[in-house]
């Protein structure tokens, strides 16, 4: 890896990044120009850029309402994952009867696709009376098994003697999690934040099923509805897409460094 | 300050018993060192006293009160760990203050105690730093400071020096000794290093395989080891343990050297036994020096000059015999070495049970 031409390596990386970034650029370009995306030959640079599409999206549909719903649901999901997964992850680092069975069950549950659980989830939500509410929208997203295991791996990397010391210092199990383990597991927290955010932000099927009013709908539903409203609206559509993507990109950029450490720490520390 | 009692304490991990019924009474203010080879159950005993491990059977009492069911935080103990166990995300001062914050001690009082402990340990200038910015020896001091601020009934140390390099270990050992004399607190100190045990302890508990082999002051352990294991484990270099027999009122070494025994040993006539000779108690004799003591005469195999003295390994009829001789008295392998044996420095052990005779 260390040998060879650094500029060659850079060239390859720049090329790959360009390939990855090009679609984003194209969406952004179309959003600010109303260009026909089928035009041949395609223009690389935007001609007459403007922001009218963004304004249209904001006022033509209840975009702020969708945005608010999405933010509330994602905030609930992020808070739920960060807290609940930490508790579950800590439990899995301790010894208890039938622990192996519990681990096996959790792992096998990861194999069940969400679609297969939608009907029971709907029935449970109905019983709880949370259909068509923010809590109902967030409920199935409040905890994720993968993210529990990310916490578990991170907690296991904390020296056992620290937890012993905390116990002697007089901390309850709750406090051990909050004041010793979590501050030492920032990458795991960041990973939970990002994954929970992305999954809840992009979630489509569940909100589609559980919401009854347009008032409760989230951005992905709004996007679908928007698609059916207008005809020649590529520019506006792409503006919508940009506005949906932006918060996710911001969250990722803010937590990026810790996130990458979180994804790889389990791999290196076993 | 407090007493600690262990009564028939046993510990099993998943059906495998690793501590087999340990009895121990520790007096108020006593510094007791548990010493033994790795895996003999020292840490397990310490962790049971701390409340970090359940007790499979038996009783542990602190200050007369049985604490089997008490959480660690309610036992009023403080523990210093081998890896120091400092919270990496807190400063030195926060580490030291941490436990006090959860015990309802007021802020000014916390500050006072932290500063006092810091000055005792000479770490006052480090209070604002994070543990990772400290050297091993400094972390060690902080770990002790964290225990001292608590002013607990009992201090527990689990191999506190074994992560330090040799030079620092000696320095910190002296430090702990100084601290010990200053605090005079009830302490249980675990180590596998017999020098630490000898230098620090009021009383030493020698352990092997989950059993207590002997309890005694450092002098007792050194002068009258109860078993051949204790004899071989305590002392540096280790005591020579040679197969032998008693014949004609004398202990006979493998090479035939006979060491006359006091009359009370005559009951063992004819028995096979282990003869223990401390390397430092064998008197070097110049080639022609006269003596009225029994003499070992054997060729040197290995000569290790240390400057202040020389370690020599002799070949005693096929058995290695280690001795300490004056510097420059023996220079190279092959030389014959004569050693005078003081009869009162001979230790006899049963060959089968290892018990002292
Ligand atoms: N949590 C545990 N689970 C199973 N066995 C253990 C555990 N802790 C210690 N042991 C075993 O108990 C024995 C004593 O261990 P320990 O007290 O740590 O020894 P020491 O501190 O004297 O080196 C060892 O054989 C060790 O393998
Ligand atoms: Mg140990």
PDB file of N, CA and C in Angstrom, chain B residues 104-163:
ATOM      1  N   UNK B 104     -22.189  12.177  48.684  1.00  0.00           N
ATOM      2  CA  UNK B 104     -22.745  13.346  49.354  1.00  0.00           C
ATOM      3  C   UNK B 104     -21.734  14.162  50.148  1.00  0.00           C
ATOM      4  N   UNK B 105     -20.468  14.104  49.763  1.00  0.00           N
ATOM      5  CA  UNK B 105     -19.481  14.944  50.426  1.00  0.00           C
ATOM      6  C   UNK B 105     -19.548  16.332  49.789  1.00  0.00           C
ATOM      7  N   UNK B 106     -19.495  17.365  50.610  1.00  0.00           N
ATOM      8  CA  UNK B 106     -19.614  18.725  50.108  1.00  0.00           C
ATOM      9  C   UNK B 106     -18.422  19.154  49.270  1.00  0.00           C
ATOM     10  N   UNK B 107     -18.656  20.127  48.372  1.00  0.00           N
ATOM     11  CA  UNK B 107     -17.609  20.562  47.446  1.00  0.00           C
ATOM     12  C   UNK B 107     -16.332  21.030  48.138  1.00  0.00           C
ATOM     13  N   UNK B 108     -16.434  21.890  49.162  1.00  0.00           N
ATOM     14  CA  UNK B 108     -15.187  22.362  49.803  1.00  0.00           C
ATOM     15  C   UNK B 108     -14.420  21.201  50.441  1.00  0.00           C
ATOM     16  N   UNK B 109     -15.168  20.276  51.045  1.00  0.00           N
ATOM     17  CA  UNK B 109     -14.543  19.120  51.683  1.00  0.00           C
ATOM     18  C   UNK B 109     -13.848  18.246  50.625  1.00  0.00           C
ATOM     19  N   UNK B 110     -14.501  18.055  49.464  1.00  0.00           N
ATOM     20  CA  UNK B 110     -13.890  17.278  48.382  1.00  0.00           C
ATOM     21  C   UNK B 110     -12.585  17.938  47.965  1.00  0.00           C
ATOM     22  N   UNK B 111     -12.661  19.248  47.741  1.00  0.00           N
ATOM     23  CA  UNK B 111     -11.471  19.972  47.311  1.00  0.00           C
ATOM     24  C   UNK B 111     -10.340  19.807  48.316  1.00  0.00           C
ATOM     25  N   UNK B 112     -10.691  19.920  49.608  1.00  0.00           N
ATOM     26  CA  UNK B 112      -9.682  19.813  50.655  1.00  0.00           C
ATOM     27  C   UNK B 112      -9.023  18.431  50.619  1.00  0.00           C
ATOM     28  N   UNK B 113      -9.859  17.386  50.518  1.00  0.00           N
ATOM     29  CA  UNK B 113      -9.310  16.031  50.560  1.00  0.00           C
ATOM     30  C   UNK B 113      -8.468  15.731  49.323  1.00  0.00           C
ATOM     31  N   UNK B 114      -8.937  16.184  48.158  1.00  0.00           N
ATOM     32  CA  UNK B 114      -8.173  15.936  46.943  1.00  0.00           C
ATOM     33  C   UNK B 114      -6.819  16.624  47.027  1.00  0.00           C
ATOM     34  N   UNK B 115      -6.836  17.870  47.504  1.00  0.00           N
ATOM     35  CA  UNK B 115      -5.562  18.593  47.585  1.00  0.00           C
ATOM     36  C   UNK B 115      -4.617  17.958  48.591  1.00  0.00           C
ATOM     37  N   UNK B 116      -5.187  17.476  49.688  1.00  0.00           N
ATOM     38  CA  UNK B 116      -4.356  16.842  50.698  1.00  0.00           C
ATOM     39  C   UNK B 116      -3.709  15.564  50.137  1.00  0.00           C
ATOM     40  N   UNK B 117      -4.543  14.732  49.496  1.00  0.00           N
ATOM     41  CA  UNK B 117      -4.011  13.484  48.934  1.00  0.00           C
ATOM     42  C   UNK B 117      -2.983  13.789  47.851  1.00  0.00           C
ATOM     43  N   UNK B 118      -3.276  14.822  47.044  1.00  0.00           N
ATOM     44  CA  UNK B 118      -2.357  15.173  45.970  1.00  0.00           C
ATOM     45  C   UNK B 118      -1.014  15.613  46.520  1.00  0.00           C
ATOM     46  N   UNK B 119      -1.051  16.307  47.649  1.00  0.00           N
ATOM     47  CA  UNK B 119       0.235  16.761  48.188  1.00  0.00           C
ATOM     48  C   UNK B 119       0.985  15.598  48.838  1.00  0.00           C
ATOM     49  N   UNK B 120       0.259  14.678  49.469  1.00  0.00           N
ATOM     50  CA  UNK B 120       0.918  13.490  50.034  1.00  0.00           C
ATOM     51  C   UNK B 120       1.650  12.734  48.921  1.00  0.00           C
ATOM     52  N   UNK B 121       0.979  12.628  47.753  1.00  0.00           N
ATOM     53  CA  UNK B 121       1.516  11.793  46.677  1.00  0.00           C
ATOM     54  C   UNK B 121       2.346  12.585  45.678  1.00  0.00           C
ATOM     55  N   UNK B 122       2.462  13.900  45.938  1.00  0.00           N
ATOM     56  CA  UNK B 122       3.288  14.718  45.073  1.00  0.00           C
ATOM     57  C   UNK B 122       2.735  14.771  43.646  1.00  0.00           C
ATOM     58  N   UNK B 123       1.410  14.908  43.515  1.00  0.00           N
ATOM     59  CA  UNK B 123       0.819  15.005  42.180  1.00  0.00           C
ATOM     60  C   UNK B 123      -0.021  16.274  42.052  1.00  0.00           C
ATOM     61  N   UNK B 124       0.204  17.223  42.962  1.00  0.00           N
ATOM     62  CA  UNK B 124      -0.615  18.428  42.959  1.00  0.00           C
ATOM     63  C   UNK B 124      -0.528  19.170  41.621  1.00  0.00           C
ATOM     64  N   UNK B 125       0.640  19.104  40.963  1.00  0.00           N
ATOM     65  CA  UNK B 125       0.810  19.836  39.711  1.00  0.00           C
ATOM     66  C   UNK B 125       0.148  19.116  38.540  1.00  0.00           C
ATOM     67  N   UNK B 126      -0.402  17.921  38.773  1.00  0.00           N
ATOM     68  CA  UNK B 126      -0.980  17.154  37.667  1.00  0.00           C
ATOM     69  C   UNK B 126      -2.499  17.170  37.683  1.00  0.00           C
ATOM     70  N   UNK B 127      -3.093  17.870  38.658  1.00  0.00           N
ATOM     71  CA  UNK B 127      -4.535  17.723  38.885  1.00  0.00           C
ATOM     72  C   UNK B 127      -5.394  18.034  37.664  1.00  0.00           C
ATOM     73  N   UNK B 128      -4.925  18.932  36.792  1.00  0.00           N
ATOM     74  CA  UNK B 128      -5.759  19.327  35.657  1.00  0.00           C
ATOM     75  C   UNK B 128      -5.578  18.415  34.452  1.00  0.00           C
ATOM     76  N   UNK B 129      -4.624  17.497  34.529  1.00  0.00           N
ATOM     77  CA  UNK B 129      -4.329  16.679  33.344  1.00  0.00           C
ATOM     78  C   UNK B 129      -5.266  15.497  33.208  1.00  0.00           C
ATOM     79  N   UNK B 130      -5.282  14.960  31.985  1.00  0.00           N
ATOM     80  CA  UNK B 130      -5.998  13.712  31.734  1.00  0.00           C
ATOM     81  C   UNK B 130      -5.050  12.542  31.962  1.00  0.00           C
ATOM     82  N   UNK B 131      -5.595  11.376  32.329  1.00  0.00           N
ATOM     83  CA  UNK B 131      -4.715  10.219  32.593  1.00  0.00           C
ATOM     84  C   UNK B 131      -3.762   9.897  31.445  1.00  0.00           C
ATOM     85  N   UNK B 132      -4.207  10.058  30.196  1.00  0.00           N
ATOM     86  CA  UNK B 132      -3.325   9.649  29.102  1.00  0.00           C
ATOM     87  C   UNK B 132      -2.120  10.577  28.965  1.00  0.00           C
ATOM     88  N   UNK B 133      -2.166  11.730  29.627  1.00  0.00           N
ATOM     89  CA  UNK B 133      -1.018  12.637  29.577  1.00  0.00           C
ATOM     90  C   UNK B 133      -0.017  12.361  30.700  1.00  0.00           C
ATOM     91  N   UNK B 134      -0.224  11.260  31.432  1.00  0.00           N
ATOM     92  CA  UNK B 134       0.644  10.957  32.563  1.00  0.00           C
ATOM     93  C   UNK B 134       1.525   9.747  32.260  1.00  0.00           C
ATOM     94  N   UNK B 135       2.664   9.668  32.947  1.00  0.00           N
ATOM     95  CA  UNK B 135       3.511   8.487  32.840  1.00  0.00           C
ATOM     96  C   UNK B 135       2.924   7.376  33.711  1.00  0.00           C
ATOM     97  N   UNK B 136       3.462   6.178  33.548  1.00  0.00           N
ATOM     98  CA  UNK B 136       2.959   5.043  34.317  1.00  0.00           C
ATOM     99  C   UNK B 136       3.019   5.277  35.821  1.00  0.00           C
ATOM    100  N   UNK B 137       4.145   5.815  36.272  1.00  0.00           N
ATOM    101  CA  UNK B 137       4.296   6.042  37.702  1.00  0.00           C
ATOM    102  C   UNK B 137       3.324   7.093  38.213  1.00  0.00           C
ATOM    103  N   UNK B 138       3.075   8.115  37.395  1.00  0.00           N
ATOM    104  CA  UNK B 138       2.140   9.163  37.807  1.00  0.00           C
ATOM    105  C   UNK B 138       0.716   8.618  37.879  1.00  0.00           C
ATOM    106  N   UNK B 139       0.356   7.780  36.891  1.00  0.00           N
ATOM    107  CA  UNK B 139      -0.976   7.172  36.932  1.00  0.00           C
ATOM    108  C   UNK B 139      -1.148   6.344  38.194  1.00  0.00           C
ATOM    109  N   UNK B 140      -0.084   5.637  38.524  1.00  0.00           N
ATOM    110  CA  UNK B 140      -0.087   4.819  39.718  1.00  0.00           C
ATOM    111  C   UNK B 140      -0.375   5.663  40.959  1.00  0.00           C
ATOM    112  N   UNK B 141       0.264   6.831  41.013  1.00  0.00           N
ATOM    113  CA  UNK B 141       0.031   7.720  42.149  1.00  0.00           C
ATOM    114  C   UNK B 141      -1.409   8.206  42.176  1.00  0.00           C
ATOM    115  N   UNK B 142      -1.931   8.550  40.991  1.00  0.00           N
ATOM    116  CA  UNK B 142      -3.310   9.028  40.948  1.00  0.00           C
ATOM    117  C   UNK B 142      -4.257   7.928  41.433  1.00  0.00           C
ATOM    118  N   UNK B 143      -3.976   6.706  40.993  1.00  0.00           N
ATOM    119  CA  UNK B 143      -4.830   5.589  41.422  1.00  0.00           C
ATOM    120  C   UNK B 143      -4.815   5.454  42.937  1.00  0.00           C
ATOM    121  N   UNK B 144      -3.652   5.665  43.539  1.00  0.00           N
ATOM    122  CA  UNK B 144      -3.584   5.578  44.996  1.00  0.00           C
ATOM    123  C   UNK B 144      -4.271   6.777  45.631  1.00  0.00           C
ATOM    124  N   UNK B 145      -4.121   7.934  44.976  1.00  0.00           N
ATOM    125  CA  UNK B 145      -4.775   9.137  45.488  1.00  0.00           C
ATOM    126  C   UNK B 145      -6.280   8.966  45.520  1.00  0.00           C
ATOM    127  N   UNK B 146      -6.787   8.326  44.488  1.00  0.00           N
ATOM    128  CA  UNK B 146      -8.226   8.114  44.425  1.00  0.00           C
ATOM    129  C   UNK B 146      -8.704   7.256  45.593  1.00  0.00           C
ATOM    130  N   UNK B 147      -7.842   6.318  46.010  1.00  0.00           N
ATOM    131  CA  UNK B 147      -8.214   5.487  47.157  1.00  0.00           C
ATOM    132  C   UNK B 147      -8.088   6.276  48.459  1.00  0.00           C
ATOM    133  N   UNK B 148      -7.035   7.087  48.554  1.00  0.00           N
ATOM    134  CA  UNK B 148      -6.770   7.789  49.811  1.00  0.00           C
ATOM    135  C   UNK B 148      -7.859   8.814  50.136  1.00  0.00           C
ATOM    136  N   UNK B 149      -8.336   9.539  49.120  1.00  0.00           N
ATOM    137  CA  UNK B 149      -9.338  10.578  49.403  1.00  0.00           C
ATOM    138  C   UNK B 149     -10.590   9.972  50.029  1.00  0.00           C
ATOM    139  N   UNK B 150     -10.828   8.729  49.732  1.00  0.00           N
ATOM    140  CA  UNK B 150     -12.030   8.087  50.273  1.00  0.00           C
ATOM    141  C   UNK B 150     -11.923   7.878  51.774  1.00  0.00           C
ATOM    142  N   UNK B 151     -10.711   7.748  52.294  1.00  0.00           N
ATOM    143  CA  UNK B 151     -10.495   7.408  53.691  1.00  0.00           C
ATOM    144  C   UNK B 151     -11.338   6.191  54.080  1.00  0.00           C
ATOM    145  N   UNK B 152     -11.135   5.075  53.375  1.00  0.00           N
ATOM    146  CA  UNK B 152     -11.997   3.907  53.563  1.00  0.00           C
ATOM    147  C   UNK B 152     -11.574   3.095  54.777  1.00  0.00           C
ATOM    148  N   UNK B 153     -12.420   2.126  55.131  1.00  0.00           N
ATOM    149  CA  UNK B 153     -12.061   1.223  56.219  1.00  0.00           C
ATOM    150  C   UNK B 153     -10.915   0.318  55.800  1.00  0.00           C
ATOM    151  N   UNK B 154     -10.962  -0.141  54.542  1.00  0.00           N
ATOM    152  CA  UNK B 154      -9.967  -1.106  54.079  1.00  0.00           C
ATOM    153  C   UNK B 154      -9.453  -0.701  52.696  1.00  0.00           C
ATOM    154  N   UNK B 155      -8.134  -0.738  52.530  1.00  0.00           N
ATOM    155  CA  UNK B 155      -7.528  -0.538  51.215  1.00  0.00           C
ATOM    156  C   UNK B 155      -7.257  -1.899  50.579  1.00  0.00           C
ATOM    157  N   UNK B 156      -7.573  -2.020  49.292  1.00  0.00           N
ATOM    158  CA  UNK B 156      -7.274  -3.243  48.559  1.00  0.00           C
ATOM    159  C   UNK B 156      -6.378  -2.894  47.378  1.00  0.00           C
ATOM    160  N   UNK B 157      -5.274  -3.607  47.248  1.00  0.00           N
ATOM    161  CA  UNK B 157      -4.366  -3.377  46.119  1.00  0.00           C
ATOM    162  C   UNK B 157      -4.243  -4.669  45.324  1.00  0.00           C
ATOM    163  N   UNK B 158      -4.475  -4.617  44.017  1.00  0.00           N
ATOM    164  CA  UNK B 158      -4.286  -5.812  43.193  1.00  0.00           C
ATOM    165  C   UNK B 158      -3.098  -5.605  42.257  1.00  0.00           C
ATOM    166  N   UNK B 159      -1.977  -6.146  42.596  1.00  0.00           N
ATOM    167  CA  UNK B 159      -0.753  -6.059  41.793  1.00  0.00           C
ATOM    168  C   UNK B 159      -0.514  -4.637  41.289  1.00  0.00           C
ATOM    169  N   UNK B 160      -0.472  -3.662  42.177  1.00  0.00           N
ATOM    170  CA  UNK B 160      -0.449  -2.275  41.707  1.00  0.00           C
ATOM    171  C   UNK B 160       0.836  -1.900  40.977  1.00  0.00           C
ATOM    172  N   UNK B 161       1.885  -2.654  41.159  1.00  0.00           N
ATOM    173  CA  UNK B 161       3.169  -2.241  40.582  1.00  0.00           C
ATOM    174  C   UNK B 161       3.570  -3.056  39.355  1.00  0.00           C
ATOM    175  N   UNK B 162       2.769  -4.050  38.989  1.00  0.00           N
ATOM    176  CA  UNK B 162       3.299  -4.975  37.990  1.00  0.00           C
ATOM    177  C   UNK B 162       3.258  -4.421  36.570  1.00  0.00           C
ATOM    178  N   UNK B 163       2.606  -3.254  36.363  1.00  0.00           N
ATOM    179  CA  UNK B 163       2.663  -2.661  35.024  1.00  0.00           C
ATOM    180  C   UNK B 163       3.804  -1.649  34.882  1.00  0.00           C
TER     181      UNK B 163
END
